[in-house]
Amino acid sequence: MLLMEILDGMDPHQLRTFVTVARLASFSDAARELGYTQSAVSQQIAALEGDVGAALLERRPVRATAAGERLLEHAGPLLLRLDAARADVRRLAGATGGRVVLGAAGVTVTARVAGALAAVRERYPRAEVTITQVARAEVAARVATGAVDVGLVDGVAAPSDPLALGDAGPLRTVAVAEEPLAVLMPVGHPLARRAGLALADLADARWLDAPDVAMELDRLRAAAGAGAGFRAAARYEGGEVRGLLALVAAGHGLALVPLPAAGGDGIAAVPLRTPRLVHRTELVHGALPEGPVALLVETLTGR
């Protein structure tokens, strides 16, 4: 059966219920999360299975069938685009009011960002300003669905190349900064006195896996053209740069960060020379009716 035939007339509420049941592997837990009765959840799943003409869930234990797994592959992007469409219309109608919710990934909250937020508060003193940390991979989706009004995402890229953010709806991205990269290591490390380093030469080193405050190890493998290497000696799930610096200084592993963010007691920051990469920061936003969010974007991008 063709995908469009399956999706024709599909009830998004039933689809969302199916995704929740599959994720939680429980009809009762899904009912509690969604605010339905368990019988209502069962009825929605049965109706969805009737629409697509296939069993989507095994009941004991609860798990997706082969047909259900295939539908799950499409359900996430479909529901995301539905939520994104709703949020986009709300933005155009000015329904977000006077709030500014900035979703920031990595080390993107800089003095420049703080200054732009100050300009917003000066023009709109009653604006409710919130800065929240968002995982890099979730920034575009959070902006698209209106969970945050504007996002800042960073990553490794060739100079002037945009970051790969995926398709989350009609969003716009604008580069707001490109900075050189540096490898962080303890001051006593054998490479600490080098003038520059090649990424490929560090594939077998001990690395810190710190996806929220340093460059992700899978991106380092891709940048170095390495199918292996860049193994994590330790994982840091915190969002504070000072925590990362303390771990590096103590010898738990290397980390690749933007050069302006490098530095600290016991830390050496050696510039990355090859390949030619930069730390790129992009602003992600949707429609911009007049108001504090539009001013924030204008201030950061110089529009």
PDB file of C-alpha atoms in Angstrom:
ATOM      1  CA  MET A   1       0.000   0.000   0.000  1.00  0.00           C
ATOM      2  CA  LEU A   2       1.369   3.424  -0.918  1.00  0.00           C
ATOM      3  CA  LEU A   3       2.168   5.801   1.914  1.00  0.00           C
ATOM      4  CA  MET A   4      -0.222   8.484   0.667  1.00  0.00           C
ATOM      5  CA  GLU A   5      -3.041   5.918   0.579  1.00  0.00           C
ATOM      6  CA  ILE A   6      -2.267   4.989   4.176  1.00  0.00           C
ATOM      7  CA  LEU A   7      -2.166   8.592   5.341  1.00  0.00           C
ATOM      8  CA  ASP A   8      -5.209   9.792   3.420  1.00  0.00           C
ATOM      9  CA  GLY A   9      -7.788  10.900   5.984  1.00  0.00           C
ATOM     10  CA  MET A  10      -5.722   9.695   8.967  1.00  0.00           C
ATOM     11  CA  ASP A  11      -6.771  11.223  12.264  1.00  0.00           C
ATOM     12  CA  PRO A  12      -3.756  13.008  13.815  1.00  0.00           C
ATOM     13  CA  HIS A  13      -5.146  12.413  17.326  1.00  0.00           C
ATOM     14  CA  GLN A  14      -5.192   8.675  16.677  1.00  0.00           C
ATOM     15  CA  LEU A  15      -1.686   8.849  15.237  1.00  0.00           C
ATOM     16  CA  ARG A  16      -0.392  10.726  18.277  1.00  0.00           C
ATOM     17  CA  THR A  17      -2.029   8.171  20.571  1.00  0.00           C
ATOM     18  CA  PHE A  18      -0.402   5.329  18.630  1.00  0.00           C
ATOM     19  CA  VAL A  19       3.040   6.947  18.916  1.00  0.00           C
ATOM     20  CA  THR A  20       2.568   7.419  22.665  1.00  0.00           C
ATOM     21  CA  VAL A  21       1.462   3.822  23.253  1.00  0.00           C
ATOM     22  CA  ALA A  22       4.397   2.508  21.212  1.00  0.00           C
ATOM     23  CA  ARG A  23       6.866   4.752  23.065  1.00  0.00           C
ATOM     24  CA  LEU A  24       5.608   3.764  26.526  1.00  0.00           C
ATOM     25  CA  ALA A  25       4.812   0.134  25.600  1.00  0.00           C
ATOM     26  CA  SER A  26       1.644   0.486  27.672  1.00  0.00           C
ATOM     27  CA  PHE A  27      -1.967   1.433  26.977  1.00  0.00           C
ATOM     28  CA  SER A  28      -2.547   2.489  30.592  1.00  0.00           C
ATOM     29  CA  ASP A  29       0.593   4.644  30.788  1.00  0.00           C
ATOM     30  CA  ALA A  30      -0.310   6.286  27.468  1.00  0.00           C
ATOM     31  CA  ALA A  31      -3.799   7.011  28.778  1.00  0.00           C
ATOM     32  CA  ARG A  32      -2.385   8.734  31.862  1.00  0.00           C
ATOM     33  CA  GLU A  33       0.059  10.804  29.800  1.00  0.00           C
ATOM     34  CA  LEU A  34      -2.560  11.868  27.267  1.00  0.00           C
ATOM     35  CA  GLY A  35      -5.384  12.415  29.761  1.00  0.00           C
ATOM     36  CA  TYR A  36      -7.659   9.769  28.225  1.00  0.00           C
ATOM     37  CA  THR A  37      -9.285   6.689  29.666  1.00  0.00           C
ATOM     38  CA  GLN A  38      -7.641   3.388  28.799  1.00  0.00           C
ATOM     39  CA  SER A  39     -10.721   2.325  26.849  1.00  0.00           C
ATOM     40  CA  ALA A  40     -10.544   5.538  24.781  1.00  0.00           C
ATOM     41  CA  VAL A  41      -6.911   4.779  23.923  1.00  0.00           C
ATOM     42  CA  SER A  42      -7.843   1.225  22.898  1.00  0.00           C
ATOM     43  CA  GLN A  43     -10.668   2.555  20.733  1.00  0.00           C
ATOM     44  CA  GLN A  44      -8.372   5.043  18.989  1.00  0.00           C
ATOM     45  CA  ILE A  45      -5.778   2.362  18.246  1.00  0.00           C
ATOM     46  CA  ALA A  46      -8.470   0.020  16.922  1.00  0.00           C
ATOM     47  CA  ALA A  47      -9.874   2.792  14.716  1.00  0.00           C
ATOM     48  CA  LEU A  48      -6.407   3.605  13.365  1.00  0.00           C
ATOM     49  CA  GLU A  49      -5.725  -0.061  12.610  1.00  0.00           C
ATOM     50  CA  GLY A  50      -9.063  -0.190  10.801  1.00  0.00           C
ATOM     51  CA  ASP A  51      -8.120   2.858   8.720  1.00  0.00           C
ATOM     52  CA  VAL A  52      -4.744   1.487   7.609  1.00  0.00           C
ATOM     53  CA  GLY A  53      -5.958  -2.092   7.264  1.00  0.00           C
ATOM     54  CA  ALA A  54      -3.189  -3.606   9.367  1.00  0.00           C
ATOM     55  CA  ALA A  55      -2.421  -4.486  12.981  1.00  0.00           C
ATOM     56  CA  LEU A  56      -0.052  -1.872  14.375  1.00  0.00           C
ATOM     57  CA  LEU A  57       0.506  -3.100  17.925  1.00  0.00           C
ATOM     58  CA  GLU A  58       0.899  -6.453  19.581  1.00  0.00           C
ATOM     59  CA  ARG A  59      -0.966  -6.446  22.882  1.00  0.00           C
ATOM     60  CA  ARG A  60       0.943  -8.856  25.153  1.00  0.00           C
ATOM     61  CA  PRO A  61       3.546  -7.470  25.507  1.00  0.00           C
ATOM     62  CA  VAL A  62       2.730  -4.118  23.913  1.00  0.00           C
ATOM     63  CA  ARG A  63       5.064  -3.500  20.995  1.00  0.00           C
ATOM     64  CA  ALA A  64       4.851  -2.338  17.404  1.00  0.00           C
ATOM     65  CA  THR A  65       4.277  -4.851  14.622  1.00  0.00           C
ATOM     66  CA  ALA A  66       6.263  -4.635  11.391  1.00  0.00           C
ATOM     67  CA  ALA A  67       3.510  -2.406   9.961  1.00  0.00           C
ATOM     68  CA  GLY A  68       3.542  -0.353  13.152  1.00  0.00           C
ATOM     69  CA  GLU A  69       7.304   0.156  12.969  1.00  0.00           C
ATOM     70  CA  ARG A  70       6.932   1.417   9.401  1.00  0.00           C
ATOM     71  CA  LEU A  71       4.198   3.854  10.435  1.00  0.00           C
ATOM     72  CA  LEU A  72       6.344   5.088  13.332  1.00  0.00           C
ATOM     73  CA  GLU A  73       9.054   6.062  10.838  1.00  0.00           C
ATOM     74  CA  HIS A  74       6.601   8.496   9.227  1.00  0.00           C
ATOM     75  CA  ALA A  75       4.611   9.514  12.301  1.00  0.00           C
ATOM     76  CA  GLY A  76       7.285  11.721  13.898  1.00  0.00           C
ATOM     77  CA  PRO A  77       7.837  13.978  10.871  1.00  0.00           C
ATOM     78  CA  LEU A  78       4.086  14.106  10.164  1.00  0.00           C
ATOM     79  CA  LEU A  79       3.145  15.160  13.683  1.00  0.00           C
ATOM     80  CA  LEU A  80       6.031  17.621  13.766  1.00  0.00           C
ATOM     81  CA  ARG A  81       4.823  19.309  10.584  1.00  0.00           C
ATOM     82  CA  LEU A  82       1.256  19.491  11.936  1.00  0.00           C
ATOM     83  CA  ASP A  83       2.475  21.129  15.140  1.00  0.00           C
ATOM     84  CA  ALA A  84       4.744  23.401  13.082  1.00  0.00           C
ATOM     85  CA  ALA A  85       1.828  24.516  10.887  1.00  0.00           C
ATOM     86  CA  ARG A  86      -0.239  25.375  13.951  1.00  0.00           C
ATOM     87  CA  ALA A  87       2.625  27.316  15.521  1.00  0.00           C
ATOM     88  CA  ASP A  88       3.407  29.160  12.273  1.00  0.00           C
ATOM     89  CA  VAL A  89      -0.161  30.423  11.988  1.00  0.00           C
ATOM     90  CA  ARG A  90      -0.130  31.498  15.632  1.00  0.00           C
ATOM     91  CA  ARG A  91       3.071  33.459  15.060  1.00  0.00           C
ATOM     92  CA  LEU A  92       1.628  35.229  12.031  1.00  0.00           C
ATOM     93  CA  ALA A  93      -1.444  36.131  14.068  1.00  0.00           C
ATOM     94  CA  GLY A  94       0.741  37.528  16.837  1.00  0.00           C
ATOM     95  CA  ALA A  95      -0.633  34.984  19.308  1.00  0.00           C
ATOM     96  CA  THR A  96       2.655  34.616  21.169  1.00  0.00           C
ATOM     97  CA  GLY A  97       2.116  37.999  22.815  1.00  0.00           C
ATOM     98  CA  GLY A  98       4.972  39.771  24.565  1.00  0.00           C
ATOM     99  CA  ARG A  99       7.069  36.761  25.502  1.00  0.00           C
ATOM    100  CA  VAL A 100      10.541  35.907  24.254  1.00  0.00           C
ATOM    101  CA  VAL A 101      11.679  32.326  24.770  1.00  0.00           C
ATOM    102  CA  LEU A 102      15.190  31.779  23.457  1.00  0.00           C
ATOM    103  CA  GLY A 103      16.250  28.154  23.071  1.00  0.00           C
ATOM    104  CA  ALA A 104      20.039  27.984  23.104  1.00  0.00           C
ATOM    105  CA  ALA A 105      22.228  24.997  22.331  1.00  0.00           C
ATOM    106  CA  GLY A 106      25.871  24.481  23.220  1.00  0.00           C
ATOM    107  CA  VAL A 107      27.908  27.592  23.996  1.00  0.00           C
ATOM    108  CA  THR A 108      25.781  30.048  22.031  1.00  0.00           C
ATOM    109  CA  VAL A 109      24.777  32.423  24.838  1.00  0.00           C
ATOM    110  CA  THR A 110      27.501  35.035  24.406  1.00  0.00           C
ATOM    111  CA  ALA A 111      27.919  38.671  25.432  1.00  0.00           C
ATOM    112  CA  ARG A 112      26.436  39.608  22.051  1.00  0.00           C
ATOM    113  CA  VAL A 113      23.309  37.562  22.755  1.00  0.00           C
ATOM    114  CA  ALA A 114      23.017  39.014  26.256  1.00  0.00           C
ATOM    115  CA  GLY A 115      23.294  42.511  24.767  1.00  0.00           C
ATOM    116  CA  ALA A 116      20.582  41.800  22.211  1.00  0.00           C
ATOM    117  CA  LEU A 117      18.267  40.575  24.964  1.00  0.00           C
ATOM    118  CA  ALA A 118      18.992  43.777  26.901  1.00  0.00           C
ATOM    119  CA  ALA A 119      17.933  45.803  23.851  1.00  0.00           C
ATOM    120  CA  VAL A 120      14.663  43.858  23.795  1.00  0.00           C
ATOM    121  CA  ARG A 121      14.041  44.556  27.485  1.00  0.00           C
ATOM    122  CA  GLU A 122      14.745  48.262  26.942  1.00  0.00           C
ATOM    123  CA  ARG A 123      12.229  48.538  24.098  1.00  0.00           C
ATOM    124  CA  TYR A 124       9.703  46.157  25.626  1.00  0.00           C
ATOM    125  CA  PRO A 125      10.125  46.443  29.414  1.00  0.00           C
ATOM    126  CA  ARG A 126       7.136  44.156  30.073  1.00  0.00           C
ATOM    127  CA  ALA A 127       8.350  41.372  27.824  1.00  0.00           C
ATOM    128  CA  GLU A 128       8.773  38.038  29.583  1.00  0.00           C
ATOM    129  CA  VAL A 129      12.273  36.849  28.617  1.00  0.00           C
ATOM    130  CA  THR A 130      13.309  33.228  29.149  1.00  0.00           C
ATOM    131  CA  ILE A 131      16.545  31.539  28.070  1.00  0.00           C
ATOM    132  CA  THR A 132      16.372  27.760  28.097  1.00  0.00           C
ATOM    133  CA  GLN A 133      18.966  25.173  27.151  1.00  0.00           C
ATOM    134  CA  VAL A 134      17.972  22.930  24.258  1.00  0.00           C
ATOM    135  CA  ALA A 135      19.849  19.988  22.807  1.00  0.00           C
ATOM    136  CA  ARG A 136      21.398  20.852  19.434  1.00  0.00           C
ATOM    137  CA  ALA A 137      19.379  18.215  17.593  1.00  0.00           C
ATOM    138  CA  GLU A 138      16.098  19.599  18.970  1.00  0.00           C
ATOM    139  CA  VAL A 139      16.474  23.329  18.287  1.00  0.00           C
ATOM    140  CA  ALA A 140      14.770  23.427  14.869  1.00  0.00           C
ATOM    141  CA  ALA A 141      11.847  21.278  16.013  1.00  0.00           C
ATOM    142  CA  ARG A 142      11.351  23.332  19.179  1.00  0.00           C
ATOM    143  CA  VAL A 143      11.250  26.559  17.150  1.00  0.00           C
ATOM    144  CA  ALA A 144       8.981  25.044  14.503  1.00  0.00           C
ATOM    145  CA  THR A 145       6.407  23.882  17.039  1.00  0.00           C
ATOM    146  CA  GLY A 146       6.464  27.114  19.042  1.00  0.00           C
ATOM    147  CA  ALA A 147       8.013  25.591  22.174  1.00  0.00           C
ATOM    148  CA  VAL A 148      10.607  28.360  21.854  1.00  0.00           C
ATOM    149  CA  ASP A 149      10.277  31.572  19.851  1.00  0.00           C
ATOM    150  CA  VAL A 150      13.790  31.680  18.453  1.00  0.00           C
ATOM    151  CA  GLY A 151      16.707  29.285  18.629  1.00  0.00           C
ATOM    152  CA  LEU A 152      20.476  29.468  18.635  1.00  0.00           C
ATOM    153  CA  VAL A 153      22.304  26.386  17.448  1.00  0.00           C
ATOM    154  CA  ASP A 154      25.993  25.794  16.935  1.00  0.00           C
ATOM    155  CA  GLY A 155      28.165  23.204  15.293  1.00  0.00           C
ATOM    156  CA  VAL A 156      31.241  22.417  13.240  1.00  0.00           C
ATOM    157  CA  ALA A 157      31.151  23.436   9.584  1.00  0.00           C
ATOM    158  CA  ALA A 158      33.371  24.494   6.735  1.00  0.00           C
ATOM    159  CA  PRO A 159      33.610  28.299   6.527  1.00  0.00           C
ATOM    160  CA  SER A 160      30.343  29.805   5.202  1.00  0.00           C
ATOM    161  CA  ASP A 161      28.639  26.385   5.012  1.00  0.00           C
ATOM    162  CA  PRO A 162      25.246  26.224   6.777  1.00  0.00           C
ATOM    163  CA  LEU A 163      24.576  23.730   9.537  1.00  0.00           C
ATOM    164  CA  ALA A 164      22.433  20.708   8.737  1.00  0.00           C
ATOM    165  CA  LEU A 165      19.301  21.201  10.845  1.00  0.00           C
ATOM    166  CA  GLY A 166      16.829  18.906   9.117  1.00  0.00           C
ATOM    167  CA  ASP A 167      13.371  19.697   7.779  1.00  0.00           C
ATOM    168  CA  ALA A 168      11.124  21.008  10.540  1.00  0.00           C
ATOM    169  CA  GLY A 169       8.931  23.393   8.565  1.00  0.00           C
ATOM    170  CA  PRO A 170       9.208  26.854   7.014  1.00  0.00           C
ATOM    171  CA  LEU A 171      12.026  28.135   9.207  1.00  0.00           C
ATOM    172  CA  ARG A 172      14.769  30.618   8.416  1.00  0.00           C
ATOM    173  CA  THR A 173      18.360  30.361   9.551  1.00  0.00           C
ATOM    174  CA  VAL A 174      20.890  33.182   9.684  1.00  0.00           C
ATOM    175  CA  ALA A 175      24.555  32.870  10.588  1.00  0.00           C
ATOM    176  CA  VAL A 176      25.427  35.139  13.516  1.00  0.00           C
ATOM    177  CA  ALA A 177      29.000  34.030  14.223  1.00  0.00           C
ATOM    178  CA  GLU A 178      31.899  31.975  12.886  1.00  0.00           C
ATOM    179  CA  GLU A 179      34.812  31.345  15.235  1.00  0.00           C
ATOM    180  CA  PRO A 180      38.020  29.299  15.097  1.00  0.00           C
ATOM    181  CA  LEU A 181      38.169  26.007  16.968  1.00  0.00           C
ATOM    182  CA  ALA A 182      40.590  24.822  19.616  1.00  0.00           C
ATOM    183  CA  VAL A 183      41.387  21.454  21.155  1.00  0.00           C
ATOM    184  CA  LEU A 184      41.270  21.563  24.946  1.00  0.00           C
ATOM    185  CA  MET A 185      43.774  19.459  26.894  1.00  0.00           C
ATOM    186  CA  PRO A 186      45.616  19.553  30.217  1.00  0.00           C
ATOM    187  CA  VAL A 187      48.651  21.844  30.266  1.00  0.00           C
ATOM    188  CA  GLY A 188      50.875  18.795  30.823  1.00  0.00           C
ATOM    189  CA  HIS A 189      49.654  16.976  27.719  1.00  0.00           C
ATOM    190  CA  PRO A 190      52.443  16.136  25.201  1.00  0.00           C
ATOM    191  CA  LEU A 191      50.677  18.203  22.507  1.00  0.00           C
ATOM    192  CA  ALA A 192      49.902  21.209  24.688  1.00  0.00           C
ATOM    193  CA  ARG A 193      52.749  23.341  23.299  1.00  0.00           C
ATOM    194  CA  ARG A 194      51.912  22.787  19.629  1.00  0.00           C
ATOM    195  CA  ALA A 195      51.081  25.827  17.496  1.00  0.00           C
ATOM    196  CA  GLY A 196      48.268  23.911  15.827  1.00  0.00           C
ATOM    197  CA  LEU A 197      46.812  20.433  15.449  1.00  0.00           C
ATOM    198  CA  ALA A 198      45.351  18.236  12.721  1.00  0.00           C
ATOM    199  CA  LEU A 199      42.107  16.542  13.715  1.00  0.00           C
ATOM    200  CA  ALA A 200      43.013  13.284  11.982  1.00  0.00           C
ATOM    201  CA  ASP A 201      46.075  12.934  14.242  1.00  0.00           C
ATOM    202  CA  LEU A 202      43.837  12.883  17.314  1.00  0.00           C
ATOM    203  CA  ALA A 203      41.526  10.022  16.354  1.00  0.00           C
ATOM    204  CA  ASP A 204      43.140   7.658  18.871  1.00  0.00           C
ATOM    205  CA  ALA A 205      43.255  10.161  21.724  1.00  0.00           C
ATOM    206  CA  ARG A 206      41.033  10.039  24.795  1.00  0.00           C
ATOM    207  CA  TRP A 207      38.009  12.288  24.221  1.00  0.00           C
ATOM    208  CA  LEU A 208      35.238  13.659  26.378  1.00  0.00           C
ATOM    209  CA  ASP A 209      31.759  13.045  25.024  1.00  0.00           C
ATOM    210  CA  ALA A 210      30.067  16.325  25.989  1.00  0.00           C
ATOM    211  CA  PRO A 211      27.342  16.871  23.365  1.00  0.00           C
ATOM    212  CA  ASP A 212      25.820  19.970  24.965  1.00  0.00           C
ATOM    213  CA  VAL A 213      29.008  22.037  25.410  1.00  0.00           C
ATOM    214  CA  ALA A 214      31.591  20.630  22.976  1.00  0.00           C
ATOM    215  CA  MET A 215      31.542  19.330  19.444  1.00  0.00           C
ATOM    216  CA  GLU A 216      29.893  15.907  19.158  1.00  0.00           C
ATOM    217  CA  LEU A 217      32.227  12.992  18.546  1.00  0.00           C
ATOM    218  CA  ASP A 218      30.269  11.716  15.542  1.00  0.00           C
ATOM    219  CA  ARG A 219      30.758  15.110  13.882  1.00  0.00           C
ATOM    220  CA  LEU A 220      34.473  14.925  14.601  1.00  0.00           C
ATOM    221  CA  ARG A 221      34.635  11.512  12.912  1.00  0.00           C
ATOM    222  CA  ALA A 222      32.813  12.886   9.876  1.00  0.00           C
ATOM    223  CA  ALA A 223      35.019  16.002   9.741  1.00  0.00           C
ATOM    224  CA  ALA A 224      38.195  13.941   9.967  1.00  0.00           C
ATOM    225  CA  GLY A 225      36.949  11.417   7.399  1.00  0.00           C
ATOM    226  CA  ALA A 226      37.377   8.692  10.009  1.00  0.00           C
ATOM    227  CA  GLY A 227      35.063   5.720  10.185  1.00  0.00           C
ATOM    228  CA  ALA A 228      36.288   4.951  13.691  1.00  0.00           C
ATOM    229  CA  GLY A 229      38.264   6.568  16.456  1.00  0.00           C
ATOM    230  CA  PHE A 230      37.339   9.556  18.605  1.00  0.00           C
ATOM    231  CA  ARG A 231      36.179   7.184  21.320  1.00  0.00           C
ATOM    232  CA  ALA A 232      34.743   8.617  24.508  1.00  0.00           C
ATOM    233  CA  ALA A 233      36.803   8.094  27.639  1.00  0.00           C
ATOM    234  CA  ALA A 234      34.022   9.715  29.689  1.00  0.00           C
ATOM    235  CA  ARG A 235      30.642  11.321  29.036  1.00  0.00           C
ATOM    236  CA  TYR A 236      29.605  14.700  30.417  1.00  0.00           C
ATOM    237  CA  GLU A 237      25.878  15.410  30.241  1.00  0.00           C
ATOM    238  CA  GLY A 238      26.065  18.757  31.991  1.00  0.00           C
ATOM    239  CA  GLY A 239      25.482  22.054  30.256  1.00  0.00           C
ATOM    240  CA  GLU A 240      28.112  24.171  31.991  1.00  0.00           C
ATOM    241  CA  VAL A 241      31.388  24.961  30.229  1.00  0.00           C
ATOM    242  CA  ARG A 242      33.223  25.190  33.554  1.00  0.00           C
ATOM    243  CA  GLY A 243      32.315  21.569  34.262  1.00  0.00           C
ATOM    244  CA  LEU A 244      33.814  20.569  30.931  1.00  0.00           C
ATOM    245  CA  LEU A 245      36.980  22.555  31.649  1.00  0.00           C
ATOM    246  CA  ALA A 246      37.392  20.882  35.036  1.00  0.00           C
ATOM    247  CA  LEU A 247      37.129  17.428  33.462  1.00  0.00           C
ATOM    248  CA  VAL A 248      39.644  18.286  30.737  1.00  0.00           C
ATOM    249  CA  ALA A 249      42.090  19.748  33.246  1.00  0.00           C
ATOM    250  CA  ALA A 250      41.849  16.556  35.304  1.00  0.00           C
ATOM    251  CA  GLY A 251      42.826  14.460  32.283  1.00  0.00           C
ATOM    252  CA  HIS A 252      39.498  12.787  31.522  1.00  0.00           C
ATOM    253  CA  GLY A 253      39.753  13.559  27.809  1.00  0.00           C
ATOM    254  CA  LEU A 254      40.109  16.149  25.059  1.00  0.00           C
ATOM    255  CA  ALA A 255      37.343  18.405  23.774  1.00  0.00           C
ATOM    256  CA  LEU A 256      36.882  20.596  20.706  1.00  0.00           C
ATOM    257  CA  VAL A 257      35.331  23.983  21.460  1.00  0.00           C
ATOM    258  CA  PRO A 258      35.224  27.490  19.952  1.00  0.00           C
ATOM    259  CA  LEU A 259      38.472  29.283  20.721  1.00  0.00           C
ATOM    260  CA  PRO A 260      36.819  32.226  22.548  1.00  0.00           C
ATOM    261  CA  ALA A 261      35.277  29.763  25.029  1.00  0.00           C
ATOM    262  CA  ALA A 262      38.611  28.054  25.741  1.00  0.00           C
ATOM    263  CA  GLY A 263      40.728  28.775  28.749  1.00  0.00           C
ATOM    264  CA  GLY A 264      40.979  28.111  32.443  1.00  0.00           C
ATOM    265  CA  ASP A 265      43.341  26.891  35.117  1.00  0.00           C
ATOM    266  CA  GLY A 266      45.289  23.853  34.008  1.00  0.00           C
ATOM    267  CA  ILE A 267      43.924  24.076  30.453  1.00  0.00           C
ATOM    268  CA  ALA A 268      45.804  24.418  27.155  1.00  0.00           C
ATOM    269  CA  ALA A 269      43.815  25.464  24.073  1.00  0.00           C
ATOM    270  CA  VAL A 270      45.597  24.473  20.860  1.00  0.00           C
ATOM    271  CA  PRO A 271      44.082  25.846  17.619  1.00  0.00           C
ATOM    272  CA  LEU A 272      42.736  23.352  15.111  1.00  0.00           C
ATOM    273  CA  ARG A 273      44.590  23.818  11.811  1.00  0.00           C
ATOM    274  CA  THR A 274      43.287  21.033   9.587  1.00  0.00           C
ATOM    275  CA  PRO A 275      40.756  20.402   8.274  1.00  0.00           C
ATOM    276  CA  ARG A 276      39.674  24.000   7.812  1.00  0.00           C
ATOM    277  CA  LEU A 277      36.650  24.143  10.071  1.00  0.00           C
ATOM    278  CA  VAL A 278      34.903  26.790  12.136  1.00  0.00           C
ATOM    279  CA  HIS A 279      32.477  26.898  15.010  1.00  0.00           C
ATOM    280  CA  ARG A 280      29.320  28.287  13.402  1.00  0.00           C
ATOM    281  CA  THR A 281      26.351  29.748  15.282  1.00  0.00           C
ATOM    282  CA  GLU A 282      23.003  30.167  13.547  1.00  0.00           C
ATOM    283  CA  LEU A 283      19.796  31.879  14.564  1.00  0.00           C
ATOM    284  CA  VAL A 284      16.658  29.858  13.782  1.00  0.00           C
ATOM    285  CA  HIS A 285      13.247  31.516  13.606  1.00  0.00           C
ATOM    286  CA  GLY A 286       9.831  31.367  11.986  1.00  0.00           C
ATOM    287  CA  ALA A 287       7.473  34.153  10.962  1.00  0.00           C
ATOM    288  CA  LEU A 288       8.246  37.456  12.693  1.00  0.00           C
ATOM    289  CA  PRO A 289       5.296  39.756  13.341  1.00  0.00           C
ATOM    290  CA  GLU A 290       6.295  43.051  14.929  1.00  0.00           C
ATOM    291  CA  GLY A 291       7.271  42.653  18.558  1.00  0.00           C
ATOM    292  CA  PRO A 292      10.082  41.628  20.900  1.00  0.00           C
ATOM    293  CA  VAL A 293      11.023  38.444  19.023  1.00  0.00           C
ATOM    294  CA  ALA A 294      11.395  40.362  15.768  1.00  0.00           C
ATOM    295  CA  LEU A 295      13.566  42.936  17.555  1.00  0.00           C
ATOM    296  CA  LEU A 296      15.798  40.212  18.983  1.00  0.00           C
ATOM    297  CA  VAL A 297      16.336  38.719  15.523  1.00  0.00           C
ATOM    298  CA  GLU A 298      16.960  42.175  14.012  1.00  0.00           C
ATOM    299  CA  THR A 299      19.503  43.035  16.708  1.00  0.00           C
ATOM    300  CA  LEU A 300      21.412  39.767  16.379  1.00  0.00           C
ATOM    301  CA  THR A 301      21.456  39.693  12.574  1.00  0.00           C
ATOM    302  CA  GLY A 302      21.842  43.399  11.827  1.00  0.00           C
ATOM    303  CA  ARG A 303      18.779  43.410   9.588  1.00  0.00           C
TER     304      ARG A 303
END
